[in-house]
mmCIF file of C-alpha atoms and ligand atoms in Angstrom:
data_model
loop_
_atom_site.group_PDB
_atom_site.id
_atom_site.type_symbol
_atom_site.label_atom_id
_atom_site.label_comp_id
_atom_site.label_asym_id
_atom_site.label_seq_id
_atom_site.Cartn_x
_atom_site.Cartn_y
_atom_site.Cartn_z
ATOM 1 C CA UNK A 468 66.887 104.803 128.529
ATOM 2 C CA UNK A 469 68.956 101.980 130.040
ATOM 3 C CA UNK A 470 66.687 99.428 128.410
ATOM 4 C CA UNK A 471 67.190 101.110 125.037
ATOM 5 C CA UNK A 472 70.985 101.147 125.234
ATOM 6 C CA UNK A 473 70.896 97.545 126.497
ATOM 7 C CA UNK A 474 68.893 96.511 123.440
ATOM 8 C CA UNK A 475 71.212 98.413 121.127
ATOM 9 C CA UNK A 476 74.306 96.824 122.659
ATOM 10 C CA UNK A 477 72.799 93.349 122.464
ATOM 11 C CA UNK A 478 72.083 93.870 118.772
ATOM 12 C CA UNK A 479 75.590 95.168 118.186
ATOM 13 C CA UNK A 480 77.087 92.191 120.011
ATOM 14 C CA UNK A 481 75.118 89.709 117.901
ATOM 15 C CA UNK A 482 76.124 91.502 114.728
ATOM 16 C CA UNK A 483 79.799 91.403 115.705
ATOM 17 C CA UNK A 484 79.544 87.712 116.578
ATOM 18 C CA UNK A 485 78.095 87.034 113.141
ATOM 19 C CA UNK A 486 80.852 89.035 111.441
ATOM 20 C CA UNK A 487 83.531 87.173 113.380
ATOM 21 C CA UNK A 488 81.963 83.858 112.475
ATOM 22 C CA UNK A 489 81.844 84.764 108.799
ATOM 23 C CA UNK A 490 85.509 85.749 108.823
ATOM 24 C CA UNK A 491 86.650 82.628 110.645
ATOM 25 C CA UNK A 492 84.922 80.457 108.058
ATOM 26 C CA UNK A 493 86.795 82.101 105.184
ATOM 27 C CA UNK A 494 90.114 80.920 106.593
ATOM 28 C CA UNK A 495 91.618 77.454 106.226
ATOM 29 C CA UNK A 496 94.481 75.932 108.152
ATOM 30 C CA UNK A 497 97.349 74.115 106.437
ATOM 31 C CA UNK A 498 100.387 73.061 108.464
ATOM 32 C CA UNK A 499 101.393 76.080 110.550
ATOM 33 C CA UNK A 500 99.560 78.762 108.530
ATOM 34 C CA UNK A 501 96.040 80.075 108.058
ATOM 35 C CA UNK A 502 94.973 81.028 104.543
ATOM 36 C CA UNK A 503 92.245 83.381 103.374
ATOM 37 C CA UNK A 504 90.761 83.084 99.888
ATOM 38 C CA UNK A 505 89.115 86.326 98.765
ATOM 39 C CA UNK A 506 85.557 86.470 97.490
ATOM 40 C CA UNK A 507 86.187 89.860 95.864
ATOM 41 C CA UNK A 508 88.553 90.856 93.064
ATOM 42 C CA UNK A 509 91.154 93.603 93.432
ATOM 43 C CA UNK A 510 94.423 94.896 91.962
ATOM 44 C CA UNK A 511 97.664 93.471 93.349
ATOM 45 C CA UNK A 512 98.390 96.522 95.536
ATOM 46 C CA UNK A 513 94.853 96.571 96.916
ATOM 47 C CA UNK A 514 95.053 92.828 97.565
ATOM 48 C CA UNK A 515 98.300 93.310 99.443
ATOM 49 C CA UNK A 516 96.665 96.068 101.531
ATOM 50 C CA UNK A 517 93.626 93.890 102.196
ATOM 51 C CA UNK A 518 95.827 91.161 103.657
ATOM 52 C CA UNK A 519 97.641 93.630 105.906
ATOM 53 C CA UNK A 520 94.244 94.792 107.165
ATOM 54 C CA UNK A 521 93.523 91.201 108.155
ATOM 55 C CA UNK A 522 96.770 90.897 110.088
ATOM 56 C CA UNK A 523 98.164 88.760 107.277
ATOM 57 C CA UNK A 524 100.221 89.077 104.092
ATOM 58 C CA UNK A 525 99.745 88.009 100.476
ATOM 59 C CA UNK A 526 100.557 84.332 100.321
ATOM 60 C CA UNK A 527 104.211 83.285 100.164
ATOM 61 C CA UNK A 528 104.824 79.787 98.842
ATOM 62 C CA UNK A 529 107.746 78.029 100.522
ATOM 63 C CA UNK A 530 107.164 74.379 99.679
ATOM 64 C CA UNK A 531 105.814 71.952 97.097
ATOM 65 C CA UNK A 532 103.123 70.863 99.576
ATOM 66 C CA UNK A 533 102.011 74.464 100.077
ATOM 67 C CA UNK A 534 101.874 75.011 96.281
ATOM 68 C CA UNK A 535 99.713 71.885 95.888
ATOM 69 C CA UNK A 536 97.397 72.891 98.730
ATOM 70 C CA UNK A 537 96.834 76.402 97.332
ATOM 71 C CA UNK A 538 96.482 75.168 93.767
ATOM 72 C CA UNK A 539 93.844 72.646 94.893
ATOM 73 C CA UNK A 540 91.830 75.136 96.914
ATOM 74 C CA UNK A 541 91.793 77.958 94.349
ATOM 75 C CA UNK A 542 91.314 75.659 91.366
ATOM 76 C CA UNK A 543 88.439 77.674 89.862
ATOM 77 C CA UNK A 544 89.945 81.109 90.475
ATOM 78 C CA UNK A 545 92.930 83.181 89.431
ATOM 79 C CA UNK A 546 94.597 84.488 92.592
ATOM 80 C CA UNK A 547 97.407 86.890 93.369
ATOM 81 C CA UNK A 548 100.502 85.656 95.165
ATOM 82 C CA UNK A 549 102.908 87.842 97.144
ATOM 83 C CA UNK A 550 105.450 87.493 94.315
ATOM 84 C CA UNK A 551 106.487 90.340 92.000
ATOM 85 C CA UNK A 552 109.264 91.943 89.982
ATOM 86 C CA UNK A 553 108.102 95.535 90.443
ATOM 87 C CA UNK A 554 111.477 96.654 91.844
ATOM 88 C CA UNK A 555 113.724 95.311 89.085
ATOM 89 C CA UNK A 556 112.298 93.860 85.879
ATOM 90 C CA UNK A 557 113.107 90.156 85.746
ATOM 91 C CA UNK A 558 114.155 89.914 89.400
ATOM 92 C CA UNK A 559 111.286 88.139 91.148
ATOM 93 C CA UNK A 560 110.929 88.514 94.900
ATOM 94 C CA UNK A 561 108.476 87.696 97.645
ATOM 95 C CA UNK A 562 106.870 90.572 99.526
ATOM 96 C CA UNK A 563 108.279 91.424 102.909
ATOM 97 C CA UNK A 564 105.083 92.263 104.791
ATOM 98 C CA UNK A 565 105.104 89.417 107.273
ATOM 99 C CA UNK A 566 105.407 90.310 110.933
ATOM 100 C CA UNK A 567 108.200 87.756 111.130
ATOM 101 C CA UNK A 568 110.083 89.327 108.212
ATOM 102 C CA UNK A 569 109.727 86.975 105.297
ATOM 103 C CA UNK A 570 112.672 85.976 103.194
ATOM 104 C CA UNK A 571 112.812 87.587 99.774
ATOM 105 C CA UNK A 572 114.835 84.646 98.404
ATOM 106 C CA UNK A 573 112.676 83.312 95.565
ATOM 107 C CA UNK A 574 113.154 79.585 96.339
ATOM 108 C CA UNK A 575 111.410 77.111 94.058
ATOM 109 C CA UNK A 576 109.027 78.653 91.515
ATOM 110 C CA UNK A 577 106.037 77.011 89.810
ATOM 111 C CA UNK A 578 105.631 78.966 86.560
ATOM 112 C CA UNK A 579 103.531 77.739 83.647
ATOM 113 C CA UNK A 580 105.590 76.825 80.580
ATOM 114 C CA UNK A 581 106.685 80.040 78.855
ATOM 115 C CA UNK A 582 106.100 82.227 81.937
ATOM 116 C CA UNK A 583 106.991 84.730 83.223
ATOM 117 C CA UNK A 584 106.902 86.455 79.813
ATOM 118 C CA UNK A 585 106.264 90.104 80.811
ATOM 119 C CA UNK A 586 103.743 90.327 77.947
ATOM 120 C CA UNK A 587 103.692 93.822 76.398
ATOM 121 C CA UNK A 588 106.407 94.726 78.919
ATOM 122 C CA UNK A 589 103.660 95.217 81.472
ATOM 123 C CA UNK A 590 103.425 92.138 83.711
ATOM 124 C CA UNK A 591 105.078 92.414 87.114
ATOM 125 C CA UNK A 592 102.788 90.527 89.480
ATOM 126 C CA UNK A 593 102.392 86.764 89.812
ATOM 127 C CA UNK A 594 99.064 85.007 89.780
ATOM 128 C CA UNK A 595 98.335 81.356 90.383
ATOM 129 C CA UNK A 596 96.130 80.673 87.412
ATOM 130 C CA UNK A 597 93.105 78.414 87.290
ATOM 131 C CA UNK A 598 92.432 75.344 85.189
ATOM 132 C CA UNK A 599 96.014 74.283 84.847
ATOM 133 C CA UNK A 600 96.392 70.517 84.815
ATOM 134 C CA UNK A 601 99.856 70.433 86.364
ATOM 135 C CA UNK A 602 99.641 71.784 89.940
ATOM 136 C CA UNK A 603 103.380 72.430 89.870
ATOM 137 C CA UNK A 604 103.123 74.652 86.772
ATOM 138 C CA UNK A 605 100.450 77.217 87.522
ATOM 139 C CA UNK A 606 102.026 80.646 87.954
ATOM 140 C CA UNK A 607 101.776 83.411 85.383
ATOM 141 C CA UNK A 608 102.782 87.068 85.423
ATOM 142 C CA UNK A 609 100.062 89.634 84.681
ATOM 143 C CA UNK A 610 99.662 93.428 84.901
ATOM 144 C CA UNK A 611 99.434 94.404 88.586
ATOM 145 C CA UNK A 612 96.362 96.533 87.853
ATOM 146 C CA UNK A 613 94.237 93.539 86.826
ATOM 147 C CA UNK A 614 91.446 92.827 89.305
ATOM 148 C CA UNK A 615 91.473 89.183 90.363
ATOM 149 C CA UNK A 616 91.041 87.193 93.568
ATOM 150 C CA UNK A 617 93.907 86.826 96.022
ATOM 151 C CA UNK A 618 95.071 84.730 98.948
ATOM 152 C CA UNK A 619 96.385 85.912 102.314
ATOM 153 C CA UNK A 620 98.440 83.915 104.760
ATOM 154 C CA UNK A 621 99.217 84.248 108.429
ATOM 155 C CA UNK A 622 101.529 81.981 110.306
ATOM 156 C CA UNK A 623 99.925 80.562 113.423
ATOM 157 C CA UNK A 624 102.938 81.479 115.543
ATOM 158 C CA UNK A 625 101.904 85.139 115.168
ATOM 159 C CA UNK A 626 98.219 84.584 116.027
HETATM 160 O O1 2F8 B 1313 99.452 82.903 76.675
HETATM 161 C C1 2F8 B 1313 99.934 83.334 77.876
HETATM 162 C C2 2F8 B 1313 99.496 84.748 78.179
HETATM 163 O O2 2F8 B 1313 98.071 84.787 78.228
HETATM 164 C C3 2F8 B 1313 97.506 86.060 78.546
HETATM 165 O O3 2F8 B 1313 97.772 86.999 77.535
HETATM 166 C C4 2F8 B 1313 97.082 86.771 76.374
HETATM 167 C C5 2F8 B 1313 98.031 86.549 79.879
HETATM 168 N N1 2F8 B 1313 97.529 87.884 80.191
HETATM 169 C C6 2F8 B 1313 96.663 88.117 81.186
HETATM 170 O O4 2F8 B 1313 96.168 87.224 81.846
HETATM 171 C C7 2F8 B 1313 96.314 89.550 81.449
HETATM 172 C C8 2F8 B 1313 99.554 86.580 79.859
HETATM 173 O O5 2F8 B 1313 100.057 86.940 81.123
HETATM 174 C C9 2F8 B 1313 100.079 85.206 79.511
HETATM 175 O O6 2F8 B 1313 101.482 85.244 79.474
HETATM 176 CA CA1 CA B 1314 102.443 86.363 81.536
#
């Protein structure tokens, strides 16, 4: 009986090690944050929840360097940012899910020309959109229900 539970536990341990390894490899470090680029596609709310489940928050872009890093990494994908105007139409704010209490001050924005346009009065969540030649003009607003990839961020001071 002992031998059996030993074998089971060993298997479980190896499985957990593998899972941990997989997760670690999906994260990249840039300055004092770790970033996770999703392999799946989800709505904005589900993406936000996913990040919280990883001890992180939907990415908040605070600098030109951070914008360039994220744009470069997600080049082939559309990804959700933690930026929205779901509270008041036209008033864009960053989410406040960070353990450190992130600022909701919008700071510098990197919209594509003509965005945000709230197309069909139904676009309240910001994506960083792929295949844009100017890395400083890559945000677009889309309907929050659209399933796309997303990026999470955690600051290393909270690790
Ligand atoms: O031309 C810009 C316009 O392109 C699309 O609509 C046709 C985008 N919609 C989605 O990606 C769902 C708009 O957000 C964008 O403004
Ligand atoms: Ca738009």
